Short mmCIF file of C-alpha atoms in Angstrom, two decimals:
data_model
loop_
_atom_site.label_atom_id
_atom_site.label_comp_id
_atom_site.label_asym_id
_atom_site.label_seq_id
_atom_site.Cartn_x
_atom_site.Cartn_y
_atom_site.Cartn_z
CA MET Y 53 -7.94 28.32 -11.05
CA LEU Y 54 -11.53 27.80 -9.98
CA ASN Y 55 -14.43 28.65 -12.23
CA GLN Y 56 -17.37 30.58 -10.81
CA SER Y 57 -19.71 27.65 -10.10
CA GLU Y 58 -16.92 25.67 -8.41
CA ALA Y 59 -15.95 28.67 -6.30
CA GLU Y 60 -19.56 29.15 -5.26
CA LEU Y 61 -19.99 25.47 -4.33
CA ILE Y 62 -16.86 25.55 -2.19
CA LYS Y 63 -17.84 28.79 -0.51
CA LYS Y 64 -21.24 27.34 0.39
CA LEU Y 65 -19.68 24.14 1.72
CA GLN Y 66 -17.21 26.14 3.78
CA GLN Y 67 -20.20 27.95 5.27
CA GLY Y 68 -21.64 24.54 6.25
CA GLU Y 69 -24.35 24.17 3.61
CA GLN Y 70 -25.14 20.45 3.26
CA GLN Y 71 -26.70 20.71 -0.19
CA SER Y 72 -23.42 21.89 -1.71
CA PHE Y 73 -21.69 18.74 -0.39
CA ALA Y 74 -24.38 16.62 -2.05
CA ASP Y 75 -23.79 18.57 -5.27
CA ILE Y 76 -20.03 17.98 -5.12
CA VAL Y 77 -20.54 14.23 -4.52
CA GLY Y 78 -23.03 14.07 -7.38
CA LEU Y 79 -20.72 15.93 -9.75
CA TYR Y 80 -17.47 14.14 -9.01
CA GLN Y 81 -18.35 10.64 -7.74
CA ASP Y 82 -17.81 8.91 -11.10
CA MET Y 83 -14.52 10.71 -11.68
CA VAL Y 84 -13.19 9.74 -8.24
CA TYR Y 85 -14.48 6.16 -8.38
CA ASN Y 86 -13.16 5.56 -11.90
CA THR Y 87 -9.69 6.80 -10.95
CA VAL Y 88 -9.59 4.79 -7.74
CA VAL Y 89 -10.92 1.56 -9.24
CA SER Y 90 -8.34 1.77 -12.04
CA ILE Y 91 -5.53 2.06 -9.49
CA VAL Y 92 -6.61 -0.46 -6.84
CA GLN Y 93 -8.26 -2.82 -9.37
CA ASN Y 94 -10.90 -3.96 -6.91
CA GLU Y 95 -14.46 -2.66 -6.94
CA LEU Y 96 -15.22 -3.16 -3.23
CA ASP Y 97 -12.04 -1.39 -2.15
CA ALA Y 98 -12.72 1.39 -4.65
CA GLU Y 99 -16.21 1.98 -3.17
CA ASP Y 100 -14.71 2.29 0.29
CA ILE Y 101 -11.89 4.60 -0.83
CA THR Y 102 -14.32 6.81 -2.79
CA GLN Y 103 -16.31 7.32 0.41
CA GLU Y 104 -13.10 8.17 2.28
CA VAL Y 105 -12.15 10.73 -0.39
CA PHE Y 106 -15.42 12.61 0.06
CA LEU Y 107 -15.19 12.32 3.84
CA GLN Y 108 -11.80 14.01 3.63
CA VAL Y 109 -13.21 16.66 1.30
CA TYR Y 110 -15.94 17.39 3.84
CA GLN Y 111 -13.52 17.51 6.76
CA SER Y 112 -10.78 19.57 5.12
CA ILE Y 113 -12.73 21.89 2.84
CA GLY Y 114 -11.83 24.70 5.24
CA SER Y 115 -8.17 24.42 4.28
CA PHE Y 116 -8.87 24.43 0.51
CA LYS Y 117 -7.57 27.74 -0.79
CA GLY Y 118 -8.70 27.43 -4.38
CA GLU Y 119 -5.21 27.62 -5.88
CA ALA Y 120 -5.97 24.52 -7.98
CA LYS Y 121 -9.19 23.36 -9.62
CA LEU Y 122 -11.54 21.37 -7.39
CA SER Y 123 -11.19 18.38 -9.71
CA THR Y 124 -7.37 18.57 -9.44
CA TRP Y 125 -7.63 18.58 -5.65
CA LEU Y 126 -10.04 15.63 -5.75
CA TYR Y 127 -7.77 13.67 -8.12
CA ARG Y 128 -4.84 14.23 -5.74
CA ILE Y 129 -6.79 13.00 -2.70
CA ALA Y 130 -8.16 10.01 -4.65
CA ILE Y 131 -4.71 8.98 -5.94
CA ALA Y 132 -3.08 9.38 -2.51
CA LYS Y 133 -5.82 7.32 -0.83
CA ALA Y 134 -5.72 4.62 -3.51
CA LEU Y 135 -1.94 4.26 -3.26
CA ASP Y 136 -2.15 4.25 0.52
CA SER Y 137 -4.74 1.47 0.39
CA GLU Y 138 -2.44 -0.54 -1.91
CA LYS Y 139 0.39 -0.21 0.60
CA LYS Y 140 -1.91 -1.33 3.43
CA LYS Y 141 -2.93 -4.33 1.34
CA LYS Y 142 0.70 -5.24 0.76
CA ARG Y 143 1.31 -5.06 4.52
CA LYS Y 144 -1.69 -7.31 5.11
CA LYS Y 145 -0.32 -9.70 2.50
CA ARG Y 146 2.99 -9.83 4.38
CA PHE Y 147 1.09 -10.44 7.61
CA ALA Y 148 -0.94 -13.19 5.90
CA PHE Y 149 2.32 -14.80 4.81
CA ILE Y 150 3.43 -14.94 8.45
CA GLN Y 151 0.03 -16.39 9.40
CA ASN Y 152 0.53 -18.97 6.67
CA LEU Y 153 3.83 -20.01 8.24
CA PHE Y 154 1.91 -20.85 11.39
CA GLY Y 155 -0.62 -22.95 9.53
CA GLU Y 156 -3.44 -20.50 8.91
CA HIS Y 157 -4.49 -20.04 5.30
CA GLY Y 158 -4.53 -16.25 5.22
CA GLU Y 159 -2.75 -15.82 1.89
CA GLU Y 160 -5.66 -16.77 -0.36
CA GLN Y 161 -8.05 -14.04 0.73
CA TYR Y 162 -5.55 -11.29 -0.20
CA ASN Y 163 -4.83 -12.67 -3.66
CA PRO Y 164 -7.12 -10.81 -6.04
CA VAL Y 165 -8.52 -12.48 -9.12
CA GLU Y 166 -8.12 -10.97 -12.58
CA PHE Y 167 -9.59 -7.45 -12.74
CA ASN Y 168 -12.21 -6.49 -15.30
CA HIS Y 169 -12.83 -2.75 -15.50
CA PRO Y 170 -16.61 -2.19 -15.78
CA GLY Y 171 -16.18 0.48 -18.47
CA VAL Y 172 -14.19 -1.63 -20.95
CA GLN Y 173 -16.03 -2.70 -24.08
CA LEU Y 174 -17.00 -6.35 -24.21
CA GLU Y 175 -14.71 -7.29 -27.12
CA ASN Y 176 -11.70 -5.78 -25.30
CA LYS Y 177 -12.32 -7.35 -21.87
CA GLU Y 178 -9.70 -10.09 -22.20
CA ASN Y 179 -6.94 -7.80 -23.51
CA ALA Y 180 -7.77 -5.13 -20.95
CA ALA Y 181 -7.48 -7.66 -18.11
CA VAL Y 182 -3.96 -8.51 -19.33
CA LEU Y 183 -3.11 -4.80 -19.58
CA PHE Y 184 -4.34 -4.13 -16.01
CA LYS Y 185 -2.16 -7.01 -14.79
CA ALA Y 186 0.83 -5.45 -16.57
CA LEU Y 187 -0.01 -2.03 -15.10
CA LYS Y 188 0.55 -3.41 -11.60
CA GLN Y 189 4.15 -4.22 -12.54
CA ILE Y 190 5.30 -0.80 -13.71
CA PRO Y 191 6.59 2.05 -11.47
CA GLU Y 192 3.96 3.99 -9.51
CA ASN Y 193 4.28 7.41 -11.18
CA GLN Y 194 4.26 5.89 -14.68
CA ARG Y 195 1.13 3.94 -13.75
CA ILE Y 196 -0.62 7.06 -12.44
CA ALA Y 197 0.24 9.10 -15.53
CA PHE Y 198 -0.91 6.28 -17.84
CA THR Y 199 -4.15 5.77 -15.88
CA LEU Y 200 -5.03 9.47 -15.93
CA ASN Y 201 -4.25 9.71 -19.62
CA LYS Y 202 -5.78 6.50 -20.97
CA ILE Y 203 -8.63 5.85 -18.54
CA GLU Y 204 -9.62 9.34 -17.40
CA GLY Y 205 -8.76 10.88 -20.78
CA LEU Y 206 -6.80 13.82 -19.34
CA ASN Y 207 -4.23 15.74 -21.35
CA ASN Y 208 -0.59 16.23 -20.34
CA GLN Y 209 -1.24 19.71 -18.91
CA GLU Y 210 -3.98 18.44 -16.60
CA ILE Y 211 -1.89 15.43 -15.52
CA ALA Y 212 1.05 17.75 -14.79
CA ALA Y 213 -1.16 19.85 -12.51
CA ILE Y 214 -2.41 16.78 -10.63
CA MET Y 215 1.03 15.19 -10.27
CA ASN Y 216 2.65 18.53 -9.44
CA THR Y 217 5.19 18.22 -12.23
CA SER Y 218 5.98 19.71 -15.63
CA PHE Y 219 4.36 19.06 -18.99
CA TYR Y 220 7.58 17.50 -20.32
CA ALA Y 221 7.93 15.26 -17.27
CA VAL Y 222 4.45 13.88 -17.97
CA GLU Y 223 5.35 13.33 -21.61
CA SER Y 224 8.40 11.37 -20.55
CA LEU Y 225 6.43 9.43 -17.92
CA LEU Y 226 3.87 8.38 -20.51
CA ALA Y 227 6.54 7.27 -22.98
CA ARG Y 228 8.30 5.27 -20.27
CA ALA Y 229 5.00 3.77 -19.11
CA LYS Y 230 4.26 2.57 -22.63
CA SER Y 231 7.69 1.04 -23.00
CA SER Y 232 7.50 -0.67 -19.57
CA LEU Y 233 4.06 -2.01 -20.40
CA LYS Y 234 5.31 -3.37 -23.74
CA LYS Y 235 8.11 -5.22 -21.95
CA SER Y 236 5.77 -6.63 -19.35
CA LEU Y 237 3.19 -7.66 -21.96
CA LYS Y 238 5.88 -9.30 -24.10
CA ASN Y 239 6.98 -11.43 -21.13
CA TYR Y 240 3.36 -12.34 -20.47
CA TYR Y 241 2.55 -13.36 -24.04
CA LEU Y 242 5.82 -15.28 -24.50
CA GLN Y 243 5.15 -17.27 -21.32
CA GLU Y 244 1.46 -17.78 -21.99
CA PRO Y 245 1.75 -20.52 -24.71
CA ASN Y 246 4.05 -22.52 -22.39
CA LYS Y 247 1.48 -22.28 -19.62
CA LYS Y 248 -1.28 -23.40 -21.98
CA ASN Y 249 0.82 -26.39 -23.13
CA SER Y 250 1.60 -27.47 -19.59
CA HIS Y 251 -2.10 -27.29 -18.69
CA GLU Y 252 -3.04 -29.40 -21.73
CA LYS Y 253 -0.54 -32.09 -20.71
CA MET P 1494 8.98 -15.14 -37.01
CA LYS P 1495 5.27 -15.76 -37.16
CA ASN P 1496 5.22 -16.05 -33.36
CA ASN P 1497 7.02 -12.73 -33.03
CA LYS P 1498 4.46 -11.05 -35.29
CA ASN P 1499 1.62 -12.55 -33.29
CA THR P 1500 3.12 -11.35 -30.02
CA GLU P 1501 3.62 -7.83 -31.38
CA GLN P 1502 0.00 -7.80 -32.50
CA GLU P 1503 -1.20 -9.07 -29.13
CA ILE P 1504 0.78 -6.34 -27.35
CA GLU P 1505 -0.71 -3.66 -29.59
CA ASP P 1506 -4.21 -5.07 -29.03
CA ALA P 1507 -3.69 -5.02 -25.27
CA LEU P 1508 -2.40 -1.44 -25.34
CA ASN P 1509 -5.36 -0.35 -27.44
CA SER P 1510 -7.90 -2.23 -25.34
CA LEU P 1511 -8.58 0.88 -23.24
CA ASN P 1512 -9.62 2.96 -26.25
CA HIS P 1513 -13.25 4.10 -25.94
CA ILE P 1514 -13.33 3.04 -22.28
CA GLU P 1515 -16.30 4.41 -20.33
CA ARG P 1516 -16.19 5.77 -16.82
CA ALA P 1517 -17.03 3.26 -14.13
CA ALA P 1518 -19.68 4.42 -11.67
CA PRO P 1519 -19.99 3.53 -7.99
CA ALA P 1520 -22.99 1.64 -6.59
CA PRO P 1521 -26.11 3.77 -6.05
CA TYR P 1522 -26.70 5.79 -2.88
CA LEU P 1523 -23.06 6.73 -2.40
CA LEU P 1524 -24.07 10.01 -0.76
CA THR P 1525 -26.28 8.21 1.78
CA ARG P 1526 -23.41 5.91 2.72
CA ILE P 1527 -21.01 8.87 3.06
CA GLN P 1528 -23.50 10.71 5.24
CA ALA P 1529 -23.93 7.59 7.40
CA ARG P 1530 -20.17 7.47 7.90
CA LEU P 1531 -20.09 11.17 8.68
CA ASN P 1532 -22.74 10.73 11.37
CA ASN P 1533 -21.33 7.51 12.88
CA PRO P 1534 -17.56 7.47 12.50
CA VAL P 1535 -16.40 3.88 13.02
CA LYS P 1536 -13.31 3.60 15.18
CA ASN P 1537 -12.00 0.08 15.28
CA THR P 1538 -9.19 0.24 17.83
CA TRP P 1539 -7.99 -3.31 17.25
CA GLU P 1540 -7.79 -2.73 13.53
CA ASN P 1541 -5.70 0.40 14.15
CA ILE P 1542 -3.39 -1.46 16.53
CA ALA P 1543 -2.99 -4.40 14.11
CA GLY P 1544 -2.29 -1.97 11.28
CA PHE P 1545 0.34 -0.19 13.37
CA ILE P 1546 2.04 -3.40 14.48
CA SER P 1547 2.12 -4.88 10.97
CA ARG P 1548 4.07 -1.90 9.64
CA PRO P 1549 7.51 -3.11 8.48
CA ALA P 1550 9.36 -0.44 10.48
CA VAL P 1551 7.49 -1.33 13.68
CA MET P 1552 8.02 -5.05 13.11
CA VAL P 1553 11.78 -4.60 12.54
CA ALA P 1554 12.09 -2.30 15.57
CA GLY P 1555 10.20 -4.85 17.72
CA ILE P 1556 12.43 -7.72 16.61
CA CYS P 1557 15.58 -5.58 17.24
CA PHE P 1558 14.27 -4.69 20.71
CA LEU P 1559 13.69 -8.36 21.58
CA VAL P 1560 17.16 -9.34 20.29
CA ILE P 1561 18.81 -6.54 22.33
CA ILE P 1562 16.92 -7.56 25.48
CA ASN P 1563 17.94 -11.20 24.98
CA ILE P 1564 21.60 -10.31 24.42
CA SER P 1565 21.69 -7.97 27.42
CA VAL P 1566 20.07 -10.59 29.69
CA LEU P 1567 22.60 -13.16 28.46
CA PHE P 1568 25.55 -10.81 29.13
CA TYR P 1569 24.20 -9.82 32.55
CA LYS P 1570 23.78 -13.48 33.51
CA ASN P 1571 27.28 -14.36 32.27
CA TYR P 1572 28.78 -11.37 34.10
CA ASN P 1573 27.03 -12.33 37.35
CA THR P 1574 28.09 -15.98 37.06
CA SER P 1575 31.75 -15.05 36.48
CA LYS P 1576 31.62 -12.55 39.37
CA ILE P 1577 30.28 -15.20 41.78
CA THR P 1578 32.89 -17.73 40.58
CA THR P 1579 35.69 -15.20 41.11
CA GLU P 1580 34.39 -14.32 44.57
CA ARG P 1581 34.12 -17.98 45.45
CA SER P 1582 37.65 -18.69 44.27
CA PHE P 1583 38.94 -15.73 46.29
CA THR P 1584 37.06 -16.94 49.36
CA THR P 1585 38.44 -20.46 48.97
CA ALA P 1586 41.99 -19.15 48.62
CA ALA P 1587 41.53 -16.97 51.71
CA ASP P 1588 40.09 -19.89 53.67
CA GLU P 1589 43.02 -22.08 52.69
CA GLU P 1590 45.46 -19.39 53.79
CA ASP P 1591 43.67 -19.02 57.15
CA GLU P 1592 43.74 -22.78 57.66
CA TYR P 1593 47.45 -22.84 56.83
CA ASN P 1594 48.14 -20.01 59.27
CA ASN P 1595 46.13 -21.76 62.01
CA LEU P 1596 48.04 -24.99 61.46
CA ALA P 1597 51.30 -23.08 61.54
CA THR P 1598 50.29 -21.45 64.84
CA ILE P 1599 49.37 -24.82 66.36
CA ASP P 1600 52.73 -26.24 65.23
CA ASN P 1601 54.53 -23.31 66.77
CA ILE P 1602 52.70 -23.73 70.10
CA GLU P 1603 53.42 -27.47 70.13
CA ASN P 1604 57.12 -26.84 69.40
CA GLN P 1605 57.39 -24.34 72.19
#
């Protein structure tokens, strides 16, 4: 349910008041950007998607009925747009592969380098980069639940509202995400010394 | 054993690396850029077309369509060729029969 200030902001925006849109952007831009950048793991793409999220908010505020919190609605749009952008990128990657077959070097530009989240503390940067790599390998809904919990700091109830599921489903998703990540990290760390040795040779 | 312990520790460290993470913030003037996009919506038609064509479903449908067209052209050509050959063979047989009948008529006339 909406609180009074949120309800007022939305009502003003629905009436076409520009200042309320600026207020909404100011209030929620970090939340949206942080969620998106954690999913797409690319700062330039995240900037672009964040803009698209607020454009959609502006264009479809008329259809917002206030059944969920404004932040919940924004999280949903941000997650949907981020996942959509990932799918588009995968399609481009496939297209680049075809270009590669015909002699053009399209593959390289779609291969992202290791991602460093700007909010991670300096001493954790290296480990966090490995964790973000592992996050890309686990199922989508587990990744979203883990991101919302660990990076956005939301509790199970809030995640359940965003993902349109139950509290217990979120609990299970988080447990499965942790176990999938452990598996993926184990593979990474067991292969890593071999890679190092082969590079040294 | 020692390796196993190290790996377990590394996994735990990686999982805990997001503790105390701070929110990332977008570049300044986000609102200005959003307003610019609101005022001048960019519509790149070619980008939209390329995006549509590179969809897996569209690509598969396109390839299927080309294969079907190729097969149907091949069948149509084969059917036409066999039809012409059959017609030709019928014509030849009919011509031969006519020739035979003519010869027979000439023979008959000569005999009379």
